Coordinates of C-alpha atoms and ligand atoms in Angstrom, one line a residue:
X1 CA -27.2 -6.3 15.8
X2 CA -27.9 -5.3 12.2
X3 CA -26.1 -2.7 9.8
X4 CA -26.5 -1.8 5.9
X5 CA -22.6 -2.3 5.8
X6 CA -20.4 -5.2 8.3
X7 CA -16.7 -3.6 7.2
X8 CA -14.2 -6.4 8.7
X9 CA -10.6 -4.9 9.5
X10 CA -9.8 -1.1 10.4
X11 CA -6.5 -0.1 8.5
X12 CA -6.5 2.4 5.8
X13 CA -9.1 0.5 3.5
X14 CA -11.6 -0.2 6.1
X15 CA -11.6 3.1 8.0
X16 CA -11.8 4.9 4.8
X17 CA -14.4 3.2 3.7
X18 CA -16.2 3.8 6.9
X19 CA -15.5 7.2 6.9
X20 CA -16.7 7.8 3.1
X21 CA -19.9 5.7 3.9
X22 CA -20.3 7.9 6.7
X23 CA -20.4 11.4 4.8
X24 CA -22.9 10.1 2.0
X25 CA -25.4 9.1 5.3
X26 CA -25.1 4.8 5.1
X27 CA -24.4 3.3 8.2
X28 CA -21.8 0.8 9.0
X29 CA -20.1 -1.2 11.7
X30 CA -16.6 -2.0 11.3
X31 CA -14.6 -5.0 14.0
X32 CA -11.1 -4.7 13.7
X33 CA -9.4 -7.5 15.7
X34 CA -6.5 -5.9 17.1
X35 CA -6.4 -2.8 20.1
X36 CA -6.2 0.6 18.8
X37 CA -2.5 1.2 19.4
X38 CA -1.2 -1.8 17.8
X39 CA -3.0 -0.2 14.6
X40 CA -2.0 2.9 15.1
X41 CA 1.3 2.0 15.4
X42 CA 1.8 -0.4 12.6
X43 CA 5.2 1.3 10.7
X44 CA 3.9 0.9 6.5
X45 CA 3.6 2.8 3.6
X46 CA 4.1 6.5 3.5
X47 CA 3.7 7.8 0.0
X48 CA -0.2 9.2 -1.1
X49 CA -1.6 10.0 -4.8
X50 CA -3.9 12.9 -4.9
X51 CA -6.9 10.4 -5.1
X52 CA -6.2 9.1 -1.9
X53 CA -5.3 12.6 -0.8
X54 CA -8.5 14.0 -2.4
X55 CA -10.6 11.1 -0.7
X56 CA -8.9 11.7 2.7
X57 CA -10.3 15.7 2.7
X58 CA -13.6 15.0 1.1
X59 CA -14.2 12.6 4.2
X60 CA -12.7 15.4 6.8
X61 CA -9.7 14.0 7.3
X62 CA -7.8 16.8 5.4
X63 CA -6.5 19.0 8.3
X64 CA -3.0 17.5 9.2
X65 CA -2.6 16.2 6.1
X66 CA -3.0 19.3 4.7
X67 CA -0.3 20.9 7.5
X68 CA 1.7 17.9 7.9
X69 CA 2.0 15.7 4.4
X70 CA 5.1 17.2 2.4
X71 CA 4.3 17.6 -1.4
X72 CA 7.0 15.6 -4.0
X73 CA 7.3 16.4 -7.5
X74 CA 9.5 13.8 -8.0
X75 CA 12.0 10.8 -7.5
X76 CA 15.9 10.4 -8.1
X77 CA 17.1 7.7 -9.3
X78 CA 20.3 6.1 -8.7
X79 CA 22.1 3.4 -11.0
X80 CA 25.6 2.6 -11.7
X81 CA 27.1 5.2 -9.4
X82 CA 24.9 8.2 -10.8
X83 CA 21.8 10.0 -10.5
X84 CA 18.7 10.7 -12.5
X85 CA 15.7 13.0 -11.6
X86 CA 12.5 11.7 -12.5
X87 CA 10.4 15.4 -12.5
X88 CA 6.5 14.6 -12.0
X89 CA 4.4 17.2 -12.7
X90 CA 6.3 18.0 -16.5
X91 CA 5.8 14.6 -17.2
X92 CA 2.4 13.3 -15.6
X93 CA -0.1 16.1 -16.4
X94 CA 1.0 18.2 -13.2
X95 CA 0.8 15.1 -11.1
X96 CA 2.0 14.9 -7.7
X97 CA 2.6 12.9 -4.5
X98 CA 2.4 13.5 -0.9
X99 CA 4.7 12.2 1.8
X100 CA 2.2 11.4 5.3
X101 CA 2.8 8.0 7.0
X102 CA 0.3 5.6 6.9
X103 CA 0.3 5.7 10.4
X104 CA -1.1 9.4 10.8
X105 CA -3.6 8.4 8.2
X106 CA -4.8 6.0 10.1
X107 CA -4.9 8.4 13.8
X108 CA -6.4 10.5 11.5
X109 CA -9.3 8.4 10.6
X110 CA -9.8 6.6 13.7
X111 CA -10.2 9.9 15.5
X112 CA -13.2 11.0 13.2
X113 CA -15.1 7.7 13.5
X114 CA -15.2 7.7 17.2
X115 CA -16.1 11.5 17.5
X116 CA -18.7 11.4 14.5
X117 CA -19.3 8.1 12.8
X118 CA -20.8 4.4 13.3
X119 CA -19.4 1.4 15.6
X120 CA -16.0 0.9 15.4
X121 CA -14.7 -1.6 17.5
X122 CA -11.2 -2.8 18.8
X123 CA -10.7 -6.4 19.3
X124 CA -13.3 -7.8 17.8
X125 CA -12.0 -11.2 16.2
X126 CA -13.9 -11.9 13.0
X127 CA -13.5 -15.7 12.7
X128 CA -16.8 -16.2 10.1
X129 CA -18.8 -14.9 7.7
X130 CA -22.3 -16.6 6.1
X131 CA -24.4 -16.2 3.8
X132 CA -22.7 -14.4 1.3
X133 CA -25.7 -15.5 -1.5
X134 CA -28.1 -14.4 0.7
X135 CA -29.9 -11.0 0.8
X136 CA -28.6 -10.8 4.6
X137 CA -24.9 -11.8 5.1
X138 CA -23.5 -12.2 8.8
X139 CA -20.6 -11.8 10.3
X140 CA -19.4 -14.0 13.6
X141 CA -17.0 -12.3 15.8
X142 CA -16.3 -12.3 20.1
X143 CA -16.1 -9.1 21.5
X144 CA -15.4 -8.9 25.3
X145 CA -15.1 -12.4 26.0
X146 CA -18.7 -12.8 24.2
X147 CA -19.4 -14.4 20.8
X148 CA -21.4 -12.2 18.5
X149 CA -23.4 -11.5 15.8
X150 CA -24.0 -9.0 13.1
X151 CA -26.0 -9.3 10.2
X152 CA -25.5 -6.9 7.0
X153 CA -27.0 -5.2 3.7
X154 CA -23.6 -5.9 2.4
X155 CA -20.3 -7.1 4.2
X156 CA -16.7 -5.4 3.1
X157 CA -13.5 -7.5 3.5
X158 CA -10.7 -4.9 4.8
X159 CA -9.0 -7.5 6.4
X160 CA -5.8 -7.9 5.2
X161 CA -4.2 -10.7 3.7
X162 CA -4.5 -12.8 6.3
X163 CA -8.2 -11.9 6.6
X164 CA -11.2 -14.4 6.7
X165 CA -13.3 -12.5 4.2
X166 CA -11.7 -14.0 1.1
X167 CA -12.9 -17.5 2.1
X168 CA -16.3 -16.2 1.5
X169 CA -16.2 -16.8 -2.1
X170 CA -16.2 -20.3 -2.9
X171 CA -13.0 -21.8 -3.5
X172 CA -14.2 -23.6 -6.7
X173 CA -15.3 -19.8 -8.1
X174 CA -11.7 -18.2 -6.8
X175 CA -8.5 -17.7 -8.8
X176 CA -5.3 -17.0 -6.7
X177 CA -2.5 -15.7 -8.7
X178 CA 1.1 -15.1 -6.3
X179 CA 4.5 -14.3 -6.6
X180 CA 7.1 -14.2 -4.1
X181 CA 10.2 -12.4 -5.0
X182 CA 13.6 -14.1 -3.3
X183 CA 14.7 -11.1 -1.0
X184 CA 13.1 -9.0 1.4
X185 CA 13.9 -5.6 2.8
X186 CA 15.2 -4.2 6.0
X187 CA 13.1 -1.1 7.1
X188 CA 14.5 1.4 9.6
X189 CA 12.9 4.4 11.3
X190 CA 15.6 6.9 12.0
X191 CA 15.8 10.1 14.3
X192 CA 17.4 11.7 11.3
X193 CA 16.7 14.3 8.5
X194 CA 16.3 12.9 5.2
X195 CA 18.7 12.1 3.0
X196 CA 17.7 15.2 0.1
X197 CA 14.3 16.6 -0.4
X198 CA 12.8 13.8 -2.4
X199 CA 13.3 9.9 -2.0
X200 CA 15.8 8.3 -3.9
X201 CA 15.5 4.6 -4.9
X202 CA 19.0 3.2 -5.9
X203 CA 20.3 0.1 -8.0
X204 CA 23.6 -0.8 -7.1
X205 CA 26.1 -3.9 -7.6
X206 CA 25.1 -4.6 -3.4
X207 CA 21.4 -4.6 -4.0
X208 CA 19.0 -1.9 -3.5
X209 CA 18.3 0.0 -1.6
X210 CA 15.5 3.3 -0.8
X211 CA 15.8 6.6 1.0
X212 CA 12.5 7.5 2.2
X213 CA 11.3 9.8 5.2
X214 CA 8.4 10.2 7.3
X215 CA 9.2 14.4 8.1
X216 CA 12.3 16.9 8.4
X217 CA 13.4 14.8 11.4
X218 CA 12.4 11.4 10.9
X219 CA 14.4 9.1 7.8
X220 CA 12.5 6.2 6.9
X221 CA 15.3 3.7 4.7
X222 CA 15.2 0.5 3.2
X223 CA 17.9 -2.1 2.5
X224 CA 17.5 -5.6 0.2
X225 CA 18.6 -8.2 2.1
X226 CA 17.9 -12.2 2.1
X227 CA 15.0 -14.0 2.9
X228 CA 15.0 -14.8 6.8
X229 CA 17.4 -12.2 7.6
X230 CA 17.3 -11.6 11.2
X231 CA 17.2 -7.8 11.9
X232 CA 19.5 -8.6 14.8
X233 CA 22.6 -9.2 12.4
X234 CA 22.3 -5.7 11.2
X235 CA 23.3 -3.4 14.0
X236 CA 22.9 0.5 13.0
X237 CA 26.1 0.7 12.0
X238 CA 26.2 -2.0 9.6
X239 CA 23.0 -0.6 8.3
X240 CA 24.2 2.7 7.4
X241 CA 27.7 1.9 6.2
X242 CA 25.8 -0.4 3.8
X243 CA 22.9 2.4 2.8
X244 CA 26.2 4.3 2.1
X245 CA 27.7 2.2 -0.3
X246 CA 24.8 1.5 -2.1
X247 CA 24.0 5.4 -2.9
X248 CA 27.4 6.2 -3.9
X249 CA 28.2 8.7 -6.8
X250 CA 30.8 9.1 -8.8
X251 CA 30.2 12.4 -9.3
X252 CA 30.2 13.5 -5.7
X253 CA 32.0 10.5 -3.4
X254 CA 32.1 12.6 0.2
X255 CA 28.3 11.9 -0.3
X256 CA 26.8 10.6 2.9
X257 CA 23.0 10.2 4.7
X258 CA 22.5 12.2 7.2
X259 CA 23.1 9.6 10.8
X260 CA 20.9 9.5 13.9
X261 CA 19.5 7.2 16.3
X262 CA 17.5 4.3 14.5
X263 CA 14.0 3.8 16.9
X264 CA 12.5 0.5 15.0
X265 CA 13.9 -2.2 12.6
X266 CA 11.9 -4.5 10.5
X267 CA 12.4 -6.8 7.9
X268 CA 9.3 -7.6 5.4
X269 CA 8.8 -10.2 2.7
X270 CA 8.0 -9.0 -1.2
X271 CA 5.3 -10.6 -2.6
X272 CA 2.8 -9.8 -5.3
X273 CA -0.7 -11.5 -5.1
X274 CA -4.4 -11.3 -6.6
X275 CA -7.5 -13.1 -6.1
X276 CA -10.3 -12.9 -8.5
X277 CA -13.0 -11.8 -8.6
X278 CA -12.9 -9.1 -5.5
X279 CA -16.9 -10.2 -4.9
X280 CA -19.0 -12.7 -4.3
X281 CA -23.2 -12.3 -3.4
X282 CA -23.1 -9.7 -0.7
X283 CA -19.3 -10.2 0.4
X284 CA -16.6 -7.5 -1.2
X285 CA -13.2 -7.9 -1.0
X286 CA -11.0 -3.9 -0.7
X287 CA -7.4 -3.7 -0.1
X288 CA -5.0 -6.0 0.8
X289 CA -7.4 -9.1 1.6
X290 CA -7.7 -9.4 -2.3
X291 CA -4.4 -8.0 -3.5
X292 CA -0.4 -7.5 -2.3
X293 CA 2.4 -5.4 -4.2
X294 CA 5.7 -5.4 -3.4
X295 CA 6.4 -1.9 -1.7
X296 CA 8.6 -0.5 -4.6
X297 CA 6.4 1.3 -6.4
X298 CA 4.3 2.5 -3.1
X299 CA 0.4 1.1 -4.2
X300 CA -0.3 -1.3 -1.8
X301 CA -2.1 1.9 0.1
X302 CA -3.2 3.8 -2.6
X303 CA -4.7 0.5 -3.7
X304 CA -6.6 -0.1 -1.1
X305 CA -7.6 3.6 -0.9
X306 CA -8.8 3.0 -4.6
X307 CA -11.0 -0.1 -4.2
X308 CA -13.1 1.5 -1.5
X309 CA -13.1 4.9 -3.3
X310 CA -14.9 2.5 -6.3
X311 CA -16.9 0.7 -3.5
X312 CA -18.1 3.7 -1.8
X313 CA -19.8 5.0 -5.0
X314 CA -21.3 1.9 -5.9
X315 CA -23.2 1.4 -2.4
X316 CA -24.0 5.0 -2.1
X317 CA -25.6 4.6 -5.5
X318 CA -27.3 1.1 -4.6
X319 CA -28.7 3.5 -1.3
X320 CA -30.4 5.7 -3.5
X321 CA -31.3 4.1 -6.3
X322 CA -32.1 0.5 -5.1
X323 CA -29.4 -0.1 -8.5
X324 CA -26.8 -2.9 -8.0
X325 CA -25.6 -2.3 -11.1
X326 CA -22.1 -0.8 -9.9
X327 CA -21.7 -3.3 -7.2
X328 CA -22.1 -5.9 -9.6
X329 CA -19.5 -4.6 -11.4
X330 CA -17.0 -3.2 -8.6
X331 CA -14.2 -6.1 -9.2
X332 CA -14.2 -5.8 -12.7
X333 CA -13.7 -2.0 -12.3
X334 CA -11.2 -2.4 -9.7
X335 CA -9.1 -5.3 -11.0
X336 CA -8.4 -3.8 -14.0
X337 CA -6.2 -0.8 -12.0
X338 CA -4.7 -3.1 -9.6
X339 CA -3.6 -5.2 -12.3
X340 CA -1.9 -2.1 -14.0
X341 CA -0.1 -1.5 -10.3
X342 CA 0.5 -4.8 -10.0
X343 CA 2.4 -5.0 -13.3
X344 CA 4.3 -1.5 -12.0
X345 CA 5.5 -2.7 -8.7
X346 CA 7.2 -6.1 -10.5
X347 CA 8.7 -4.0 -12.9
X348 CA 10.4 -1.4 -10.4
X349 CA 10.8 -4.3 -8.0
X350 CA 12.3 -6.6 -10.7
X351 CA 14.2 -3.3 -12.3
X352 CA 15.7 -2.2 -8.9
X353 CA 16.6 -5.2 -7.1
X354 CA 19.6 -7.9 -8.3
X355 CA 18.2 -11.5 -7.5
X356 CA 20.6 -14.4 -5.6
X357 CA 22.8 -15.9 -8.6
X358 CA 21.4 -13.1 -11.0
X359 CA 23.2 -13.9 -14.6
X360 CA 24.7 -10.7 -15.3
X361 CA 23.0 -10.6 -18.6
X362 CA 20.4 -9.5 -16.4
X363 CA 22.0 -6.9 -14.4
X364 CA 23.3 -5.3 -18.1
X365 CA 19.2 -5.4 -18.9
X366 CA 18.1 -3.8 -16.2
X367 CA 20.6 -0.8 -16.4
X368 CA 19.5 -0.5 -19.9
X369 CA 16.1 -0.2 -19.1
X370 CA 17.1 2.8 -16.3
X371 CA 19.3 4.4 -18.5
X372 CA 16.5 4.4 -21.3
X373 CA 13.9 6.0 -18.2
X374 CA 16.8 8.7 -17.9
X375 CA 17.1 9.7 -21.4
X376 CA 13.7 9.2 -22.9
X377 CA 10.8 11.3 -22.0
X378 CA 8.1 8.2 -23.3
X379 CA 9.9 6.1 -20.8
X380 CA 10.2 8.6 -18.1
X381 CA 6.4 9.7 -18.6
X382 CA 5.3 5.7 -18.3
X383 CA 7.6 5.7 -14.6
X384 CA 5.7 9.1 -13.3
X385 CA 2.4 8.0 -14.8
X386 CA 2.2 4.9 -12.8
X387 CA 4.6 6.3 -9.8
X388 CA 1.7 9.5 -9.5
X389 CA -1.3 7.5 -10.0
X390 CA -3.5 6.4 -12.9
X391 CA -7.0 7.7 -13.0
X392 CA -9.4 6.1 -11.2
X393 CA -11.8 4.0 -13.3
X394 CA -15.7 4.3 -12.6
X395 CA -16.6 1.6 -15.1
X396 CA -15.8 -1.7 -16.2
X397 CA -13.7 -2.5 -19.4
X398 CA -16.4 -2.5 -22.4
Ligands
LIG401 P1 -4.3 -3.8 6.4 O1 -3.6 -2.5 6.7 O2 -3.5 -5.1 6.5 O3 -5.5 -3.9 7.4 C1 -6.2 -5.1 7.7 C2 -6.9 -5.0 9.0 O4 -7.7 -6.1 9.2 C3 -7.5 -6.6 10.5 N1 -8.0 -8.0 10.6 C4 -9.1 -8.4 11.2 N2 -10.0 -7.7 11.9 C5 -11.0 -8.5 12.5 N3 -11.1 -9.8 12.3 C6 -10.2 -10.5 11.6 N4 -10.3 -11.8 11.4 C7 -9.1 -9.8 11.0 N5 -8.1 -10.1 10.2 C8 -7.4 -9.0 10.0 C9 -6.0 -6.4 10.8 O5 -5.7 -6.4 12.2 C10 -5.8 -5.0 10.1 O6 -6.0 -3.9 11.0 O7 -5.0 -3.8 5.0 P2 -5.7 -2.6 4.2 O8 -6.6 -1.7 5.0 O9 -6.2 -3.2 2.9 O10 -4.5 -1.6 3.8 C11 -3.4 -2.0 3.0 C12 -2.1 -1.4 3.4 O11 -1.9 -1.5 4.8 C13 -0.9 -2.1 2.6 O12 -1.3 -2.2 1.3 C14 0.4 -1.3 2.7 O13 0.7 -0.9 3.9 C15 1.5 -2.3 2.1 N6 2.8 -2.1 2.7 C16 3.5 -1.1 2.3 N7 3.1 -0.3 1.2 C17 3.9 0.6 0.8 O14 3.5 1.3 -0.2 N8 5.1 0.9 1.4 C18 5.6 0.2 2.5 O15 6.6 0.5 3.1 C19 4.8 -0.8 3.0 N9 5.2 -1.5 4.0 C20 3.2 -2.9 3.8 C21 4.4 -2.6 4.5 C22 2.5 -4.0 4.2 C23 2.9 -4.8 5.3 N10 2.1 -6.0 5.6 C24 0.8 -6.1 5.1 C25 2.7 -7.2 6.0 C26 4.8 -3.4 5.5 C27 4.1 -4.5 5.9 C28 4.6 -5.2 7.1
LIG402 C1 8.0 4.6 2.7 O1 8.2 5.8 2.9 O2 7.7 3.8 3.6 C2 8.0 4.1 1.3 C3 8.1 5.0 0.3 C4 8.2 4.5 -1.0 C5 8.1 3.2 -1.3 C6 8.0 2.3 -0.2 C7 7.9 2.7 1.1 O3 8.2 2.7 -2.6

């Protein structure tokens, strides 16, 4: 089998990508490894900046978006026992962000590929890919019980960080840089309305924790915890006694999330990772297989939603023009945002979050720092800036 684009992985960067190729007429095959209800389940991200919401229309996946995603001008913020609003759209250009679960996004777009686009297909395990220095790249996979082939134009690594793609750019040519933050956090899903109309990210002298929701029903909240935690020592009433204490106000101590029965539990590791460059020959890297954020500044998605935004133009413009030039210049594009959302998410993580044995020089600092965001507008505007979504680049740094 042959195709002008092999995309390897179908979550949000490779279905997009798919879908976008799709609508500007270039045809692609994309293998995702697991069935189609493990990925439409997976619980994730749930915030969206207008470019990914602008992308996820202009490829017809608008509709329930549209009906469904709830509109946020803004965050509160909670630190030593009070609150801050951080207002968006007064202090970002009249930037906002929308509220739809990853998981919809990702129905969404599966649902449109199968009624009107290219191959997709469920468990197909990607275990190589060749040739990426060669004008026809190929991709090894089983399918069925059968081992298979597919040669490319150009192959696209969606998988993930634990994808194979990344090990298609020589390891002497490949930079890894990591960092892995010493706590994790404890998601719930909750049968329970939110806990105000807009999610509230706290620091407290128990850790942090986040108030998040995924509609008027359904509470989506996070807890620090340790590393290795076993979600089995937190029972739901633990969970929400502790969410509790850590958003409580001075100013208003009967205040309370609203309760209800927690459906799933989860706890996931923080880390922050980039390889460089996102290329190599034929072989591109989108999305988590090149880059991780912690989730507290919500870019991992919009991330990956970026990269094959960038990606989509540069192949639709190698279609039509027989031009490279924007391919050959895709990481450079892209790295330079992700390493401004990379910086982002280790500041609000490192900000938000009080580290084992933190010296409480440290804890004074960061309070500092969150009492400056509440009472200057520079600092403020730099938090909704980066919060709402820089612009996205079409070209390289001069
Ligand atoms: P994904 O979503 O990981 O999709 C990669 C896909 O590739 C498939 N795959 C393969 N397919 C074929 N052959 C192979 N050899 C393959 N290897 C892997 C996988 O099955 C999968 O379907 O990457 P993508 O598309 O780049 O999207 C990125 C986002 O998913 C990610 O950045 C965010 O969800 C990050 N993230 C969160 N971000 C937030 O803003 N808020 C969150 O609450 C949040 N929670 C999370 C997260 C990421 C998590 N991961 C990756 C462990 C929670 C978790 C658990
Ligand atoms: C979520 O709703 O899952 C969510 C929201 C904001 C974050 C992280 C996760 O920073």
């Amino acid at each position: 089998m042959h195709t002008t684009v092999g995309i390897i992985g179908g979550g949000p960067s490779g279905l997009l990508l798919a879908r976008l190729l799709h609508t500007a007429g270039i045809d692609s095959v994309l293998l995702e490894r697991r069935d189609r209800a493990y990925v439409e389940q997976r619980q994730r991200a749930g915030i969206l900046e207008q470019a990914t919401v602008d992308a996820l229309r202009a490829c017809g996946a608008g509709a329930r978006l549209d009906a469904e995603g709830m509109v946020h001008d803004g965050i509160e913020l909670r630190f030593d026992r009070r609150a801050h609003r951080v207002d968006f759209p007064s202090l970002a250009d009249g930037r906002r962000v929308t509220v739809y679960a990853q998981t919809e996004v990702v129905k969404d777009l599966i649902a449109l590929q199968l009624a009107e686009g290219g191959p997709l297909l469920f468990e197909a395990d990607v275990h190589a890919v060749e040739g990426a220095d060669t004008d026809r790249p190929l991709i090894r996979y089983t399918h069925e019980g059968q081992e298979q082939t597919l040669t490319c134009d150009y192959v696209v690594g969606c998988d993930g960080f634990h994808g194979v793609a990344r090990n298609a750019v020589p390891e002497h040519l490949r930079t890894t840089y990591e960092r892995v933050y010493p706590y994790s956090w404890l998601g719930i899903l909750a049968d329970a309305p939110p806990a105000a109309d807009e999610l509230i990210y706290a620091h407290s002298d128990r850790g942090f924790a986040l108030a998040s929701m995924r509609s008027p029903s359904v509470s989506r909240h996070y807890l620090q915890v340790p590393n290795g935690t076993d979600p089995a020592d937190w029972p739901d009433d633990r969970i929400w006694d502790e969410l509790d204490a850590r958003f409580a106000l001075d100013a208003d101590p009967g205040w309370r999330l609203k309760r209800g029965p927690v459906t799933a539990k989860s706890v996931l590791p923080m880390r922050s990772h980039v390889t460089e460059p996102m290329a190599y020959g034929r072989v591109l890297l989108a999305g988590d297989a090149a880059h991780i954020v912690p989730p507290t500044g919500a870019k991992g998605l919009n991330l990956a939603a970026a990269d094959v935004i960038v990606l989509a133009r540069a192949l639709t413009h190698w279609h039509t023009t027989g031009s490279t030039d924007l391919l050959e210049s895709y990481s450079d594009t892209c790295l330079r945002r992700v390493w401004r959302a990379e910086h982002f998410s280790y500041f609000m993580t490192t900000t938000l979050h009080t580290a084992p044995d933190q010296p409480p020089f440290e804890t004074r600092l960061q309070l500092s720092q969150l009492d400056r965001i509440a009472t200057s507008h520079h600092a403020a505007a730099e938090l909704a800036e980066n919060y709402t979504g820089l612009p996205l680049a079409t070209e390289p740094p001069a």
